[in-house]
Short mmCIF file of C-alpha atoms and ligand atoms in Angstrom, two decimals:
data_model
loop_
_atom_site.label_atom_id
_atom_site.label_comp_id
_atom_site.label_asym_id
_atom_site.label_seq_id
_atom_site.Cartn_x
_atom_site.Cartn_y
_atom_site.Cartn_z
CA MET A 6 47.83 104.27 -226.17
CA ALA A 7 49.47 103.84 -222.79
CA ILE A 8 50.42 101.15 -220.32
CA LEU A 9 50.44 101.65 -216.57
CA ILE A 10 53.32 100.20 -214.59
CA THR A 11 53.15 100.18 -210.80
CA GLY A 12 56.44 99.92 -208.91
CA GLY A 13 58.39 100.93 -212.01
CA ALA A 14 61.19 102.57 -210.00
CA GLY A 15 62.17 99.26 -208.40
CA PHE A 16 64.54 96.59 -209.67
CA ILE A 17 62.38 94.59 -212.10
CA GLY A 18 60.00 97.45 -212.94
CA SER A 19 62.79 99.76 -214.08
CA ASN A 20 64.42 97.00 -216.13
CA PHE A 21 61.01 96.37 -217.72
CA ILE A 22 60.51 100.04 -218.64
CA ILE A 23 64.00 100.30 -220.15
CA ASP A 24 63.38 97.13 -222.11
CA TRP A 25 59.89 98.19 -223.22
CA LEU A 26 60.94 101.61 -224.49
CA GLU A 27 63.73 100.07 -226.54
CA THR A 28 61.15 98.74 -228.97
CA SER A 29 58.00 100.77 -228.33
CA ASN A 30 56.95 104.42 -228.42
CA GLU A 31 53.85 103.78 -226.36
CA LEU A 32 53.49 106.04 -223.31
CA VAL A 33 54.52 104.36 -220.04
CA ILE A 34 52.87 105.71 -216.90
CA ASN A 35 54.97 104.74 -213.91
CA LEU A 36 53.10 104.93 -210.59
CA ASP A 37 55.50 104.35 -207.71
CA LYS A 38 55.43 105.41 -204.09
CA LEU A 39 59.25 105.55 -203.95
CA SER A 40 59.67 103.38 -200.89
CA TYR A 41 63.24 102.72 -199.74
CA ALA A 42 63.48 100.32 -202.75
CA GLY A 43 62.28 102.78 -205.39
CA ASN A 44 64.98 104.73 -207.18
CA LEU A 45 64.27 107.14 -210.02
CA GLU A 46 67.96 107.20 -210.85
CA ASN A 47 67.38 103.81 -212.53
CA LEU A 48 65.32 105.65 -215.13
CA SER A 49 67.45 108.76 -215.54
CA CYS A 50 67.93 107.87 -219.23
CA PHE A 51 64.29 108.99 -219.71
CA ASP A 52 64.66 112.36 -217.96
CA ASN A 53 63.83 114.23 -221.18
CA ASP A 54 61.76 111.51 -222.79
CA THR A 55 58.03 112.17 -222.99
CA ARG A 56 57.34 108.43 -223.40
CA HIS A 57 57.94 107.95 -219.66
CA LYS A 58 55.61 109.72 -217.24
CA PHE A 59 56.45 109.26 -213.57
CA ILE A 60 53.77 109.78 -210.91
CA GLN A 61 54.68 109.44 -207.26
CA GLY A 62 51.77 107.61 -205.65
CA ASP A 63 50.70 104.67 -203.55
CA ILE A 64 48.65 101.73 -204.81
CA CYS A 65 46.84 101.88 -201.46
CA ASP A 66 45.48 105.32 -202.42
CA ARG A 67 42.28 104.82 -204.43
CA ALA A 68 41.87 108.49 -205.40
CA THR A 69 45.29 108.51 -207.03
CA ILE A 70 44.66 105.25 -208.87
CA SER A 71 41.30 106.44 -210.13
CA SER A 72 42.74 109.74 -211.29
CA VAL A 73 45.61 108.03 -213.14
CA LEU A 74 43.27 105.57 -214.86
CA ASN A 75 40.77 108.22 -215.92
CA THR A 76 43.44 110.63 -217.11
CA TYR A 77 45.59 108.23 -219.14
CA HIS A 78 43.18 105.41 -220.12
CA PRO A 79 45.81 102.66 -220.15
CA ARG A 80 45.15 99.58 -222.26
CA ALA A 81 47.11 97.44 -219.79
CA ILE A 82 48.39 97.47 -216.21
CA LEU A 83 51.46 95.63 -214.95
CA ASN A 84 51.51 95.44 -211.18
CA PHE A 85 55.10 95.25 -209.92
CA ALA A 86 54.54 97.40 -206.81
CA ALA A 87 55.25 95.40 -203.67
CA GLU A 88 57.28 95.06 -200.56
CA SER A 89 59.65 92.40 -201.86
CA HIS A 90 62.26 91.42 -199.26
CA VAL A 91 61.59 88.25 -197.23
CA ASP A 92 63.89 89.26 -194.33
CA ARG A 93 62.11 92.61 -193.95
CA SER A 94 58.77 90.78 -193.88
CA ILE A 95 60.06 88.74 -190.93
CA HIS A 96 61.08 91.87 -189.00
CA GLY A 97 57.92 93.82 -189.87
CA PRO A 98 55.09 92.16 -191.79
CA GLU A 99 52.65 95.07 -191.65
CA ASP A 100 53.92 97.00 -194.69
CA PHE A 101 53.63 93.75 -196.66
CA ILE A 102 49.99 93.36 -195.72
CA GLN A 103 49.30 96.99 -196.61
CA THR A 104 50.95 97.12 -200.01
CA ASN A 105 50.86 93.55 -201.23
CA ILE A 106 47.34 92.69 -200.11
CA LEU A 107 45.41 95.93 -199.60
CA GLY A 108 47.31 97.80 -202.31
CA THR A 109 46.63 95.06 -204.86
CA PHE A 110 42.98 94.98 -203.76
CA ASN A 111 42.60 98.75 -204.21
CA LEU A 112 44.31 98.64 -207.58
CA LEU A 113 42.09 95.77 -208.72
CA ASP A 114 38.90 97.39 -207.53
CA GLU A 115 39.62 100.77 -209.13
CA THR A 116 40.66 98.94 -212.30
CA ARG A 117 37.38 97.04 -212.35
CA LYS A 118 35.41 100.30 -212.13
CA PHE A 119 37.48 101.82 -214.94
CA TRP A 120 37.27 98.67 -217.08
CA ASP A 121 33.48 98.37 -216.61
CA LYS A 122 33.03 101.69 -218.40
CA LEU A 123 35.13 100.77 -221.46
CA ASP A 124 33.46 99.88 -224.76
CA GLN A 125 33.38 96.18 -225.62
CA THR A 126 36.48 96.19 -227.87
CA ASN A 127 38.65 97.99 -225.31
CA LYS A 128 37.25 95.77 -222.58
CA ASN A 129 38.26 92.65 -224.49
CA ASP A 130 41.73 93.99 -225.25
CA PHE A 131 42.48 95.15 -221.70
CA VAL A 132 45.00 93.20 -219.55
CA PHE A 133 45.79 93.38 -215.82
CA LEU A 134 49.10 91.55 -215.40
CA HIS A 135 50.05 90.76 -211.81
CA VAL A 136 53.74 90.03 -211.23
CA SER A 137 54.09 87.41 -208.53
CA THR A 138 56.55 84.92 -207.16
CA ASP A 139 57.35 81.20 -207.05
CA GLU A 140 57.52 81.53 -203.24
CA VAL A 141 53.71 81.20 -203.05
CA TYR A 142 54.16 77.45 -203.69
CA GLY A 143 56.25 77.00 -200.54
CA THR A 144 59.39 74.90 -200.41
CA LEU A 145 60.65 71.79 -202.25
CA LYS A 146 62.62 68.77 -201.07
CA ALA A 147 65.78 67.84 -202.97
CA HIS A 148 64.09 65.46 -205.44
CA ASP A 149 60.62 67.01 -205.70
CA PRO A 150 59.52 68.06 -209.19
CA ALA A 151 59.70 71.79 -209.92
CA PHE A 152 56.69 74.05 -209.22
CA CYS A 153 53.88 73.83 -211.81
CA GLU A 154 51.00 76.27 -212.15
CA SER A 155 48.73 73.64 -210.59
CA ASN A 156 50.81 73.26 -207.39
CA ARG A 157 49.06 74.04 -204.11
CA TYR A 158 49.76 77.41 -202.54
CA GLU A 159 51.79 76.83 -199.34
CA PRO A 160 53.47 80.17 -198.54
CA ASN A 161 55.86 80.13 -195.59
CA SER A 162 56.89 83.74 -194.93
CA PRO A 163 54.80 86.85 -194.33
CA TYR A 164 56.11 88.08 -197.72
CA SER A 165 55.03 84.98 -199.65
CA ALA A 166 51.72 84.81 -197.75
CA SER A 167 50.98 88.40 -198.75
CA LYS A 168 51.84 87.66 -202.39
CA ALA A 169 49.70 84.49 -202.27
CA SER A 170 46.82 86.53 -200.95
CA SER A 171 47.22 89.09 -203.74
CA ASP A 172 47.24 86.28 -206.33
CA HIS A 173 43.96 84.94 -204.93
CA LEU A 174 42.39 88.39 -205.17
CA VAL A 175 43.53 88.75 -208.79
CA ARG A 176 42.13 85.31 -209.60
CA SER A 177 38.81 86.19 -207.98
CA TYR A 178 38.47 89.40 -209.99
CA HIS A 179 38.74 87.37 -213.17
CA HIS A 180 36.32 84.67 -212.10
CA THR A 181 33.78 86.97 -210.47
CA TYR A 182 33.86 90.11 -212.61
CA GLY A 183 35.47 88.88 -215.82
CA LEU A 184 38.43 91.29 -215.50
CA PRO A 185 41.06 90.04 -217.99
CA THR A 186 43.88 89.20 -215.61
CA ILE A 187 47.12 87.26 -215.99
CA ILE A 188 49.31 86.14 -213.10
CA THR A 189 53.00 85.35 -213.54
CA ASN A 190 54.97 83.53 -210.83
CA CYS A 191 58.68 83.82 -211.34
CA SER A 192 61.84 82.69 -209.61
CA ASN A 193 64.73 84.75 -208.20
CA ASN A 194 65.74 87.55 -210.56
CA TYR A 195 69.23 89.00 -210.79
CA GLY A 196 70.81 91.75 -212.87
CA ALA A 197 71.37 95.52 -212.90
CA PHE A 198 69.62 97.88 -210.44
CA GLN A 199 68.85 95.26 -207.77
CA PHE A 200 68.75 96.76 -204.30
CA PRO A 201 71.80 95.64 -202.27
CA GLU A 202 69.73 93.94 -199.57
CA LYS A 203 69.20 90.89 -201.86
CA LEU A 204 71.80 88.11 -201.95
CA ILE A 205 73.73 88.83 -205.17
CA PRO A 206 74.15 92.63 -204.92
CA LEU A 207 74.71 92.39 -201.15
CA ILE A 208 77.57 89.93 -201.64
CA ILE A 209 79.17 92.06 -204.37
CA HIS A 210 78.89 95.19 -202.23
CA ASN A 211 80.21 93.55 -199.07
CA ALA A 212 83.09 91.93 -200.93
CA LEU A 213 84.20 95.26 -202.35
CA SER A 214 83.77 96.96 -198.96
CA ASN A 215 85.92 94.36 -197.21
CA LYS A 216 82.95 93.21 -195.10
CA PRO A 217 81.84 89.64 -194.21
CA LEU A 218 79.85 87.76 -196.87
CA PRO A 219 76.92 86.44 -194.77
CA ILE A 220 75.59 82.99 -195.67
CA TYR A 221 72.46 81.94 -193.81
CA GLY A 222 72.58 78.48 -192.19
CA ASP A 223 74.55 75.91 -194.21
CA GLY A 224 74.27 77.78 -197.54
CA GLN A 225 72.77 74.71 -199.22
CA GLN A 226 69.41 76.35 -199.93
CA ILE A 227 68.60 76.34 -203.63
CA ARG A 228 67.13 79.10 -205.77
CA ASP A 229 66.34 79.06 -209.51
CA TRP A 230 68.11 82.15 -210.87
CA LEU A 231 66.53 84.10 -213.72
CA TYR A 232 68.29 86.96 -215.50
CA VAL A 233 66.04 90.01 -215.26
CA SER A 234 65.97 90.67 -219.05
CA ASP A 235 64.69 87.14 -219.64
CA HIS A 236 61.94 87.84 -217.11
CA CYS A 237 61.03 91.12 -218.83
CA ARG A 238 60.78 89.35 -222.20
CA ALA A 239 58.47 86.75 -220.66
CA LEU A 240 56.26 89.50 -219.24
CA LYS A 241 56.02 91.20 -222.63
CA LEU A 242 54.96 87.91 -224.23
CA ALA A 243 52.40 87.27 -221.49
CA LEU A 244 51.01 90.76 -222.01
CA GLN A 245 50.83 90.39 -225.79
CA SER A 246 49.69 86.79 -226.16
CA GLY A 247 48.78 85.41 -222.72
CA THR A 248 45.28 84.07 -222.14
CA PRO A 249 43.14 86.01 -219.64
CA GLY A 250 42.55 84.09 -216.45
CA GLU A 251 45.73 82.06 -216.88
CA VAL A 252 48.83 81.73 -214.70
CA TYR A 253 52.33 81.41 -216.17
CA ASN A 254 55.35 80.22 -214.20
CA ILE A 255 58.66 81.78 -215.25
CA GLY A 256 61.99 80.29 -214.18
CA GLY A 257 65.63 80.39 -215.13
CA LEU A 258 66.11 76.57 -215.37
CA ASN A 259 69.09 77.36 -213.27
CA GLU A 260 69.16 75.85 -209.78
CA LYS A 261 72.15 76.81 -207.61
CA THR A 262 72.90 76.67 -203.91
CA ASN A 263 73.54 79.96 -202.15
CA LEU A 264 77.09 78.87 -201.42
CA GLU A 265 77.71 78.23 -205.14
CA ILE A 266 76.40 81.71 -205.94
CA VAL A 267 78.63 83.40 -203.38
CA GLU A 268 81.71 81.42 -204.44
CA LYS A 269 81.02 82.24 -208.10
CA ILE A 270 80.84 85.96 -207.31
CA CYS A 271 84.11 85.73 -205.37
CA HIS A 272 85.74 83.94 -208.29
CA ILE A 273 84.64 86.64 -210.78
CA LEU A 274 85.81 89.43 -208.47
CA ASP A 275 89.14 87.64 -207.91
CA SER A 276 89.82 87.95 -211.61
CA LYS A 277 88.26 91.37 -212.27
CA LEU A 278 89.43 93.25 -209.18
CA PRO A 279 91.79 91.11 -207.06
CA ARG A 280 92.14 91.92 -203.36
CA THR A 281 95.32 93.88 -202.65
CA ASP A 282 96.55 91.15 -200.23
CA GLY A 283 96.39 88.52 -202.99
CA LEU A 284 93.85 86.39 -201.11
CA SER A 285 90.50 85.34 -202.55
CA TYR A 286 87.30 87.18 -201.64
CA LYS A 287 86.17 83.73 -200.36
CA GLU A 288 88.17 84.55 -197.21
CA GLN A 289 85.34 86.97 -196.33
CA ILE A 290 82.62 84.25 -196.32
CA GLN A 291 80.93 83.94 -192.93
CA PHE A 292 78.19 81.45 -192.02
CA VAL A 293 75.59 83.29 -189.94
CA GLU A 294 72.33 82.43 -188.17
CA ASP A 295 69.70 81.02 -190.52
CA ARG A 296 66.61 82.91 -191.70
CA PRO A 297 63.57 81.80 -189.61
CA GLY A 298 61.36 79.48 -191.68
CA HIS A 299 63.94 79.52 -194.49
CA ASP A 300 62.57 77.75 -197.61
CA ARG A 301 65.04 75.07 -198.66
CA ARG A 302 64.56 74.90 -202.40
CA TYR A 303 62.69 76.66 -205.20
CA ALA A 304 62.58 75.40 -208.77
CA VAL A 305 60.18 76.44 -211.50
CA ASN A 306 58.69 74.30 -214.22
CA ALA A 307 58.35 76.77 -217.11
CA ASP A 308 56.93 74.28 -219.66
CA LYS A 309 53.63 76.12 -220.01
CA ILE A 310 55.09 79.49 -221.01
CA GLN A 311 57.66 77.70 -223.19
CA LYS A 312 54.96 75.80 -225.09
CA GLU A 313 52.19 78.39 -225.22
CA LEU A 314 54.12 81.63 -225.58
CA LYS A 315 57.37 80.26 -227.08
CA TRP A 316 59.48 81.76 -224.29
CA SER A 317 62.68 80.34 -222.91
CA PRO A 318 65.51 81.98 -220.97
CA GLN A 319 68.31 83.13 -223.26
CA GLU A 320 70.98 84.18 -220.77
CA SER A 321 73.20 81.46 -219.32
CA PHE A 322 74.02 81.82 -215.64
CA GLU A 323 77.71 82.14 -216.54
CA SER A 324 77.17 85.15 -218.80
CA GLY A 325 74.37 86.68 -216.69
CA ILE A 326 76.33 86.70 -213.45
CA GLU A 327 79.44 87.99 -215.22
CA LYS A 328 77.44 90.91 -216.68
CA THR A 329 75.83 91.56 -213.31
CA VAL A 330 79.11 91.71 -211.39
CA GLN A 331 80.53 93.99 -214.10
CA TRP A 332 77.46 96.26 -213.85
CA TYR A 333 77.99 96.66 -210.09
CA LEU A 334 81.69 97.35 -210.61
CA ASP A 335 80.83 100.02 -213.17
CA ASN A 336 78.06 101.53 -211.03
CA GLN A 337 79.56 101.79 -207.56
CA LEU A 338 78.29 105.36 -207.34
CA TRP A 339 74.75 104.06 -207.78
CA VAL A 340 75.29 101.72 -204.83
CA SER A 341 77.01 104.32 -202.69
CA ARG A 342 74.06 106.69 -203.12
CA ILE A 343 71.76 103.95 -201.78
CA ILE A 344 73.89 103.22 -198.74
CA SER A 345 72.02 105.86 -196.78
CA GLY A 346 71.07 106.01 -193.12
CA ASP A 347 68.06 103.79 -193.76
CA TYR A 348 70.16 101.10 -195.42
CA ARG A 349 72.75 101.21 -192.64
CA ASP A 350 70.03 100.81 -190.00
CA TRP A 351 68.63 97.81 -191.84
CA VAL A 352 72.02 96.08 -192.14
CA LYS A 353 72.73 96.71 -188.46
CA ARG A 354 69.41 95.16 -187.41
CA GLN A 355 69.50 92.18 -189.79
CA TYR A 356 73.13 91.13 -189.33
CA ALA A 357 73.52 92.06 -185.66
P1 LIG B 422 61.64 96.12 -205.50
O1 LIG B 422 61.49 96.04 -204.03
O2 LIG B 422 62.99 96.33 -206.09
O3 LIG B 422 60.71 97.28 -206.06
C1 LIG B 422 59.39 97.48 -205.63
C2 LIG B 422 58.92 98.83 -206.14
O4 LIG B 422 57.56 99.01 -205.71
C3 LIG B 422 59.73 100.01 -205.58
O5 LIG B 422 60.02 100.93 -206.62
C4 LIG B 422 58.78 100.64 -204.56
O6 LIG B 422 58.98 102.03 -204.40
C5 LIG B 422 57.43 100.33 -205.16
N1 LIG B 422 56.36 100.30 -204.14
C6 LIG B 422 56.39 99.68 -202.93
N2 LIG B 422 55.22 99.87 -202.30
C7 LIG B 422 54.44 100.62 -203.12
C8 LIG B 422 53.13 101.13 -203.02
N3 LIG B 422 52.37 100.95 -201.93
N4 LIG B 422 52.63 101.86 -204.05
C9 LIG B 422 53.39 102.09 -205.16
N5 LIG B 422 54.65 101.63 -205.30
C10 LIG B 422 55.16 100.90 -204.30
O7 LIG B 422 60.97 94.79 -206.06
P2 LIG B 422 61.37 93.92 -207.34
O8 LIG B 422 62.42 92.97 -206.97
O9 LIG B 422 61.54 94.84 -208.50
O10 LIG B 422 60.01 93.09 -207.50
C11 LIG B 422 58.96 93.56 -208.32
C12 LIG B 422 57.80 92.58 -208.24
O11 LIG B 422 58.23 91.29 -208.66
C13 LIG B 422 57.26 92.39 -206.82
O12 LIG B 422 55.86 92.28 -206.90
C14 LIG B 422 57.87 91.08 -206.35
O13 LIG B 422 57.03 90.44 -205.42
C15 LIG B 422 57.95 90.33 -207.64
N6 LIG B 422 59.03 89.31 -207.72
C16 LIG B 422 60.33 89.67 -207.53
C17 LIG B 422 61.35 88.73 -207.66
C18 LIG B 422 62.81 89.06 -207.47
O14 LIG B 422 63.64 88.15 -207.53
N7 LIG B 422 63.17 90.32 -207.29
C19 LIG B 422 61.00 87.40 -207.98
C20 LIG B 422 59.67 87.07 -208.10
C21 LIG B 422 58.68 88.04 -208.01
O1 LIG B 423 61.83 83.38 -205.45
C1 LIG B 423 61.45 84.67 -205.79
C2 LIG B 423 61.78 85.62 -204.67
O2 LIG B 423 63.20 85.78 -204.68
C3 LIG B 423 61.08 86.97 -204.78
O3 LIG B 423 59.71 86.78 -204.68
C4 LIG B 423 61.58 87.93 -203.69
O4 LIG B 423 61.00 89.21 -203.90
C5 LIG B 423 63.08 88.03 -203.79
O5 LIG B 423 63.58 88.86 -202.75
C6 LIG B 423 63.72 86.65 -203.71
O6 LIG B 423 63.56 86.07 -202.37
P1 LIG B 423 64.73 85.26 -201.65
O7 LIG B 423 64.49 85.28 -200.21
O8 LIG B 423 64.98 83.98 -202.33
O9 LIG B 423 65.97 86.27 -202.07
P2 LIG B 423 67.20 86.83 -201.21
O10 LIG B 423 68.11 87.50 -202.20
O11 LIG B 423 66.78 87.59 -200.03
O12 LIG B 423 67.93 85.49 -200.72
C7 LIG B 423 68.35 84.51 -201.64
C8 LIG B 423 68.88 83.34 -200.82
O13 LIG B 423 70.09 83.74 -200.17
C9 LIG B 423 67.96 82.90 -199.71
O14 LIG B 423 68.03 81.48 -199.56
C10 LIG B 423 68.51 83.57 -198.45
C11 LIG B 423 70.00 83.64 -198.75
N1 LIG B 423 70.70 84.80 -198.17
C12 LIG B 423 70.20 86.04 -198.38
C13 LIG B 423 70.84 87.15 -197.85
C14 LIG B 423 70.28 88.54 -198.06
C15 LIG B 423 71.88 84.60 -197.45
O15 LIG B 423 72.35 83.45 -197.28
N2 LIG B 423 72.51 85.71 -196.94
C16 LIG B 423 72.03 86.97 -197.10
O16 LIG B 423 72.65 87.93 -196.56
#
């Protein structure tokens, strides 16, 4: 038996593989193009482990997908592969259209051909799990109820529009061809191995490098923070017991403003690694120009997955953020290896 993970060298994908192989000996095929965000170092603990098979490949490349499916006959596919950073989608949407829309389409279509040839039992047991985002629902006002699975899709950035489009394609492959698909829409993840372009690792890195801590606009935008291991557990449950054709929202029940997040990180660093001048890391906070079309608030109603799959987040924000800051302190070499020419160019362009 095998499962196929796409984008398994990224932040959530690598956490999922590590988590999965803690309790399973099933072969994991990891198909990843290794974009700037893919990092095999995340999975170095499996260097001599035959349960993890890495294949460098693009989900836009049908021949590769077909060959992987027909060689390894996975019983399930989890599609993590995506361009995932909203700011990058604003500077250059095209890669998002390619991977998130066309890549998902190619993966779905090759999967359908493979699945069509399976015998009835394997067909029934097969799952295509598409990992998506709460951003497809758009933005909330301060007192709006949290996003439910039945909310309208109202994506506001090229990133969320491309994810919305991929969700619609996945839905259509279930309704039209009967492919057993599940879509999960989750909120902002945080934890180990997150690329330092995203808010939490960027703030930790900049703080330690004595650089400004950039807060877009007034810093009062709200996100619903989900510890990555809680997300991985939800995905496992959805894979094992989710109903084909269904959508599950996954959230941390943990709404915080961006300013609260940044101040919390400063507070933890002040106690773990105080600045040599005795001042707080908060001194480095700098309010900068807002993100165009910046969504004001996300919040996820996770009642459905709580009731149907008995999932709830286990990590409190207090413990999760503490562990995360500690992980980045312990893994500064990991970050420094990422801070390559490409990363420097990005930071220069984005924060100019
Ligand atoms: P990430 O950017 O850290 O990793 C993406 C991975 O996909 C990388 O390893 C990259 O090399 C790979 N990839 C990119 N294009 C590819 C292609 N064409 N073919 C094969 N591989 C390709 O992203 P992440 O934060 O781990 O997010 C994983 C998934 O979860 C994405 O689909 C994202 O939309 C979704 N999601 C993320 C969050 C979050 O907070 N990070 C929240 C909700 C949903
Ligand atoms: O909600 C789920 C989404 O969460 C995922 O689908 C995306 O893949 C993921 O990147 C994330 O999107 P966000 O745009 O919410 O995450 P980001 O870390 O980029 O930003 C979080 C908030 O912090 C957002 O309101 C913008 C703000 N921000 C971000 C950066 C990088 C700043 O104020 N300053 C910054 O430098």
